[in-house]
Structures are given as C-alpha cells and as structure tokens.
Short mmCIF file of C-alpha atoms in Angstrom, two decimals:
data_model
loop_
_atom_site.label_atom_id
_atom_site.label_comp_id
_atom_site.label_asym_id
_atom_site.label_seq_id
_atom_site.Cartn_x
_atom_site.Cartn_y
_atom_site.Cartn_z
CA MET A 224 25.77 -17.72 4.89
CA PHE A 225 26.12 -21.04 3.67
CA ALA A 226 24.69 -21.14 0.11
CA GLY A 227 21.95 -23.80 1.03
CA LYS A 228 21.17 -23.88 4.58
CA GLN A 229 17.69 -21.89 5.80
CA ALA A 230 17.53 -20.94 9.24
CA GLN A 231 14.97 -21.74 10.98
CA GLY A 232 16.23 -20.77 14.68
CA PRO A 233 18.80 -21.89 16.83
CA SER A 234 19.57 -25.52 16.08
CA SER A 235 22.62 -27.62 16.15
CA THR A 236 23.91 -30.76 13.89
CA ALA A 237 25.67 -33.96 13.76
CA ASN A 238 28.47 -32.56 11.85
CA GLY A 239 29.19 -29.16 14.03
CA THR A 240 27.29 -26.86 12.50
CA THR A 241 25.05 -24.24 13.77
CA ASN A 242 21.79 -23.09 11.25
CA GLY A 243 20.12 -19.70 12.49
CA ALA A 244 19.15 -16.67 13.59
CA ALA A 245 21.38 -15.25 16.53
CA ASN A 246 20.56 -17.45 19.64
CA GLY A 247 18.45 -15.59 22.17
CA ALA A 248 16.99 -12.26 19.40
CA ALA A 249 14.32 -11.36 21.04
CA HIS A 250 16.05 -11.26 24.82
CA SER A 251 19.55 -9.62 24.10
CA PRO A 252 19.28 -6.01 23.56
CA ASN A 253 22.48 -6.75 21.73
CA ALA A 254 21.63 -9.25 19.41
CA LEU A 255 21.57 -9.67 16.12
CA PRO A 256 18.30 -8.47 14.16
CA SER A 257 15.90 -10.92 13.66
CA SER A 258 16.42 -11.24 10.08
CA THR A 259 20.20 -11.56 10.26
CA LEU A 260 20.23 -15.26 8.95
CA MET A 261 24.02 -16.87 10.01
CA VAL A 262 25.28 -20.50 9.78
CA GLN A 263 28.23 -21.82 12.29
CA HIS A 264 30.45 -24.58 11.11
CA LEU A 265 32.70 -25.69 13.95
CA ALA A 266 36.60 -26.91 13.60
CA GLY A 267 37.00 -30.04 11.43
CA ASN A 268 33.84 -28.81 10.05
CA PHE A 269 34.84 -26.33 7.31
CA VAL A 270 37.30 -26.07 4.84
CA ILE A 271 39.61 -22.10 3.63
CA SER A 272 40.71 -22.27 0.17
CA SER A 273 42.21 -19.45 -2.06
CA GLY A 274 42.09 -19.46 -5.86
CA SER A 275 43.32 -16.78 -8.46
CA THR A 276 42.64 -15.35 -11.66
CA LEU A 277 46.20 -15.61 -14.03
CA PHE A 278 46.59 -12.82 -16.12
CA ARG A 279 49.89 -11.90 -18.98
CA ARG A 280 50.10 -9.98 -21.24
CA ALA A 281 50.30 -12.03 -24.53
CA PRO A 282 54.13 -12.30 -26.06
CA ARG A 283 53.62 -11.55 -29.42
CA THR A 284 50.02 -9.52 -29.01
CA ALA A 285 50.47 -7.33 -25.50
CA GLU A 286 46.99 -8.81 -25.56
CA LEU A 287 45.67 -9.80 -22.14
CA GLU A 288 45.51 -13.17 -21.59
CA LEU A 289 43.26 -15.55 -19.02
CA CYS A 290 45.16 -18.71 -17.41
CA ILE A 291 42.29 -21.43 -17.39
CA LEU A 292 42.37 -25.18 -16.44
CA HIS A 293 41.06 -28.03 -18.68
CA GLN A 294 40.14 -30.71 -17.17
CA PRO A 295 39.41 -33.81 -19.50
CA ARG A 296 38.15 -36.08 -18.52
CA LYS A 297 34.88 -33.85 -16.57
CA HIS A 298 35.41 -31.46 -20.07
CA LYS A 299 34.99 -28.37 -17.47
CA TYR A 300 37.47 -25.12 -17.76
CA ILE A 301 37.94 -23.71 -13.89
CA LEU A 302 40.20 -21.30 -12.31
CA PRO A 303 43.18 -22.28 -10.04
CA LYS A 304 41.96 -23.00 -6.39
CA GLY A 305 43.01 -24.97 -3.52
CA ARG A 306 43.05 -25.39 0.25
CA LYS A 307 45.43 -23.54 2.70
CA ASP A 308 47.87 -25.23 4.43
CA TYR A 309 47.30 -24.61 8.17
CA GLY A 310 49.98 -21.71 9.44
CA GLU A 311 49.74 -20.38 5.97
CA SER A 312 48.31 -16.71 4.61
CA LEU A 313 45.22 -16.71 2.35
CA GLU A 314 48.21 -14.64 0.22
CA ALA A 315 50.79 -16.82 0.17
CA ALA A 316 47.84 -19.82 -0.29
CA CYS A 317 46.70 -18.39 -3.37
CA LEU A 318 50.36 -18.03 -4.61
CA ARG A 319 51.14 -21.75 -3.76
CA GLU A 320 48.11 -22.77 -5.15
CA THR A 321 47.61 -21.19 -8.25
CA TYR A 322 51.47 -22.16 -9.51
CA GLU A 323 51.02 -25.67 -8.49
CA GLU A 324 47.87 -26.26 -10.76
CA THR A 325 48.81 -24.06 -13.40
CA GLY A 326 52.65 -24.95 -13.49
CA TYR A 327 52.86 -20.71 -14.24
CA PRO A 328 54.71 -18.82 -10.86
CA CYS A 329 53.04 -15.91 -10.28
CA GLU A 330 52.27 -12.93 -8.01
CA LEU A 331 49.18 -10.57 -6.79
CA VAL A 332 48.43 -7.58 -8.55
CA PRO A 333 47.75 -4.13 -6.55
CA LEU A 334 44.72 -3.09 -7.94
CA ARG A 335 42.66 0.47 -7.57
CA MET A 336 39.50 -1.90 -6.54
CA PRO A 337 36.06 -0.90 -3.38
CA THR A 338 36.54 -2.55 -0.97
CA ARG A 339 34.38 -2.39 2.86
CA ALA A 340 38.53 -2.81 4.53
CA THR A 341 39.36 -0.49 7.14
CA GLN A 342 42.00 1.95 6.40
CA PRO A 343 45.26 1.02 8.97
CA GLY A 344 44.50 3.76 11.65
CA ASP A 345 40.51 3.63 10.65
CA LEU A 346 38.95 4.42 14.70
CA ALA A 347 35.51 5.13 12.54
CA GLY A 348 35.50 1.52 11.05
CA ARG A 349 32.39 2.63 9.14
CA ASP A 350 30.96 -0.30 6.72
CA VAL A 351 30.93 1.18 3.59
CA SER A 352 32.34 0.55 0.13
CA VAL A 353 35.24 2.45 -0.88
CA VAL A 354 37.83 2.62 -3.76
CA ARG A 355 41.43 1.87 -2.99
CA ASP A 356 44.22 2.72 -5.43
CA ALA A 357 46.84 -0.64 -4.77
CA MET A 358 44.40 -3.03 -3.16
CA VAL A 359 46.34 -6.01 -2.46
CA GLU A 360 42.94 -7.32 -1.02
CA PRO A 361 40.38 -10.94 -2.87
CA VAL A 362 38.41 -10.10 -5.46
CA GLY A 363 35.69 -12.43 -4.69
CA VAL A 364 34.25 -15.21 -1.71
CA THR A 365 32.41 -18.05 -2.89
CA VAL A 366 31.03 -19.60 -0.54
CA MET A 367 29.64 -23.28 -0.80
CA ASP A 368 27.75 -25.72 1.91
CA ARG A 369 29.23 -28.51 1.51
CA GLU A 370 25.99 -30.83 3.24
CA ASP A 371 28.04 -33.39 5.33
CA LYS A 372 31.69 -32.15 4.95
CA GLY A 373 31.04 -28.25 6.25
CA GLY A 374 31.44 -25.28 4.67
CA LYS A 375 34.03 -24.35 1.96
CA LEU A 376 34.73 -20.71 2.34
CA ILE A 377 37.02 -19.39 -1.13
CA MET A 378 38.60 -16.19 -1.23
CA TRP A 379 40.13 -15.22 -5.28
CA TYR A 380 42.69 -12.92 -6.14
CA VAL A 381 43.94 -11.70 -8.79
CA THR A 382 47.57 -12.38 -9.99
CA ARG A 383 50.31 -11.60 -12.89
CA LEU A 384 52.75 -14.00 -14.29
CA LYS A 385 56.38 -13.12 -12.75
CA ASP A 386 58.81 -11.49 -15.49
CA GLY A 387 60.23 -13.78 -17.79
CA ALA A 388 59.03 -17.03 -15.70
CA ALA A 389 58.06 -20.08 -17.94
CA LYS A 390 55.39 -22.27 -17.31
CA VAL A 391 57.47 -25.45 -15.05
CA ASP A 392 55.95 -29.46 -15.11
CA GLY A 393 55.51 -31.70 -12.50
CA THR A 394 54.15 -28.96 -10.44
CA GLN A 395 50.52 -30.59 -9.47
CA MET A 396 49.48 -33.73 -7.67
CA ALA A 397 49.25 -36.75 -8.60
CA SER A 398 45.27 -36.88 -7.59
CA GLU A 399 45.65 -33.63 -10.04
CA ASN A 400 45.20 -34.29 -13.94
CA TYR A 401 44.49 -30.75 -15.68
CA GLU A 402 45.56 -29.30 -19.09
CA SER A 403 46.56 -25.50 -18.05
CA GLN A 404 46.19 -22.50 -21.16
CA PHE A 405 46.81 -19.12 -21.11
CA ILE A 406 43.86 -17.92 -24.01
CA GLU A 407 42.49 -14.06 -24.71
CA ALA A 408 40.60 -13.13 -21.62
CA ARG A 409 37.55 -12.90 -23.20
CA ARG A 410 37.54 -15.75 -25.21
CA ALA A 411 39.28 -18.14 -21.34
CA ILE A 412 36.28 -15.98 -19.71
CA SER A 413 33.78 -17.20 -22.23
CA LEU A 414 35.00 -21.19 -21.65
CA LEU A 415 34.34 -21.20 -18.23
CA THR A 416 32.15 -24.10 -17.00
CA LEU A 417 31.06 -22.04 -13.05
CA PRO A 418 29.10 -18.78 -13.98
CA GLN A 419 31.00 -17.33 -10.74
CA HIS A 420 33.81 -18.44 -12.08
CA ARG A 421 33.09 -15.59 -15.18
CA ASP A 422 31.49 -13.73 -12.59
CA LEU A 423 35.02 -13.12 -11.35
CA ALA A 424 36.95 -13.60 -13.94
CA ARG A 425 35.16 -10.71 -15.80
CA GLN A 426 35.45 -8.44 -12.45
CA ALA A 427 39.06 -9.06 -12.02
CA LEU A 428 39.16 -8.14 -16.21
CA GLU A 429 37.51 -4.79 -15.16
CA LEU A 430 39.05 -3.63 -12.33
CA ILE A 431 42.19 -4.45 -14.34
CA LEU A 432 41.33 -2.09 -17.22
CA SER A 433 39.92 0.15 -14.73
CA THR A 434 42.98 0.28 -12.67
CA GLU A 435 45.04 0.95 -16.22
CA ALA A 436 43.02 3.10 -17.05
CA SER A 437 43.54 5.54 -13.62
CA LEU A 438 47.23 4.98 -13.67
CA GLY A 439 48.17 5.19 -16.84
CA ARG A 440 50.19 2.62 -18.10
CA LYS A 441 49.57 -1.23 -17.29
CA VAL A 442 50.40 -3.00 -14.61
CA ILE A 443 50.01 -6.73 -16.47
#
C-alpha cells in the first residue's frame, strides 16, 4: 500500500488513484478479505524507479566500501536511483541510473538471499519466503505516495564495481549535482540521511557477507 493513504472504502480521485478495500468484497466469493487495503494508481499517475547499493573492495585494504552520493546544497547523503525509461527492464534501469549518478560502471551481484519469487516451472507457486542461491533479485522495495503526482515504486538491487573500472566524469544529468564517493561500508551506511536507505544498505551488506561465508569466497 502506498504510504499515507488510508482506505476508507472504494473511491476514485481526479488523478487516477483508487483507494479502498476490494470492490464488492461483501458480495463476491472471490473477493479479497475486507481487511486487505489497496491503493491503485492508473497510467500516468505512478512512477517506477530502480536503484542500487554499489560496493567495491578498497584497493589497498580490500575492505568493503559503499558508494554514496552527497548533495552539497542540501547536505544529504543518498543512494543512486532513478526512473526507468519506457521499454527498459528494472535491472537495466538500475545499472544505468547507478552509472549515471555515480560515474562508476557496475554490474549486478548474485546473492544468497530470501525471496518470495517462484522458481521457474514451479506449478505449486506457494507464497512463502525461501532462501535461494545466486539470486539477482531486488533486496528491497520503497513505496511512496507523492500526493498529486501519484505513487512511486523503487526497486533496489545490489551492484558491484566492474573489474578495473575507473570513474567516468560527465555522466550526470544537467539537473544533478552529486558528489559520489566510496567509503568504508559501515561508515557510509551511518552517513546516509534517510533511515530507509540505511536499512537497505545494511541489508545489502549482510547479504554480501552471508553469501561470501556460504561460498567460501568473495563476491565483491
């Protein structure tokens, strides 16, 4: 459910947002339980974005470092993210936006992680959380309500710096003025302004460490 919306019964708004429990819940045998709250945003009234936690091993110490963005004017520290282009996959949007905002070429990291995604060919399709290996799936989802602009859904992935890649200048949009920097992972997490970003980065770090412990080798 998009944050900030309280379903008080089915209703539609001028910006194409529908609030409320499932229509006809009291009459249809196939309806969702009355306690299930839903918010629906129609075409043109929602944004789908993708972002990542970008890691590398420090060249000298080999310790894990996280790349964060500093907004000097607002003095905020954030993670890279942005809207996906039409026809673009979430994974491709993640890599593009991370590269554009940080200047660092990157790639997705397969991790051992819990997921509710079903295995290809699984006809049972049970909605349970299962820990699986080599998963390239979102490690978090941020859901926002932007009032008159509708909803915003952000899918977060874990990325790593490509081998031998150097920072590229001039990748940001004209409206962006970010300073990207790799910092020791736990310190970088503590610097992030938003608690949601800190939670995402902490989750990503824990998954990296647990994956490396399981495999007996480094994945970053």
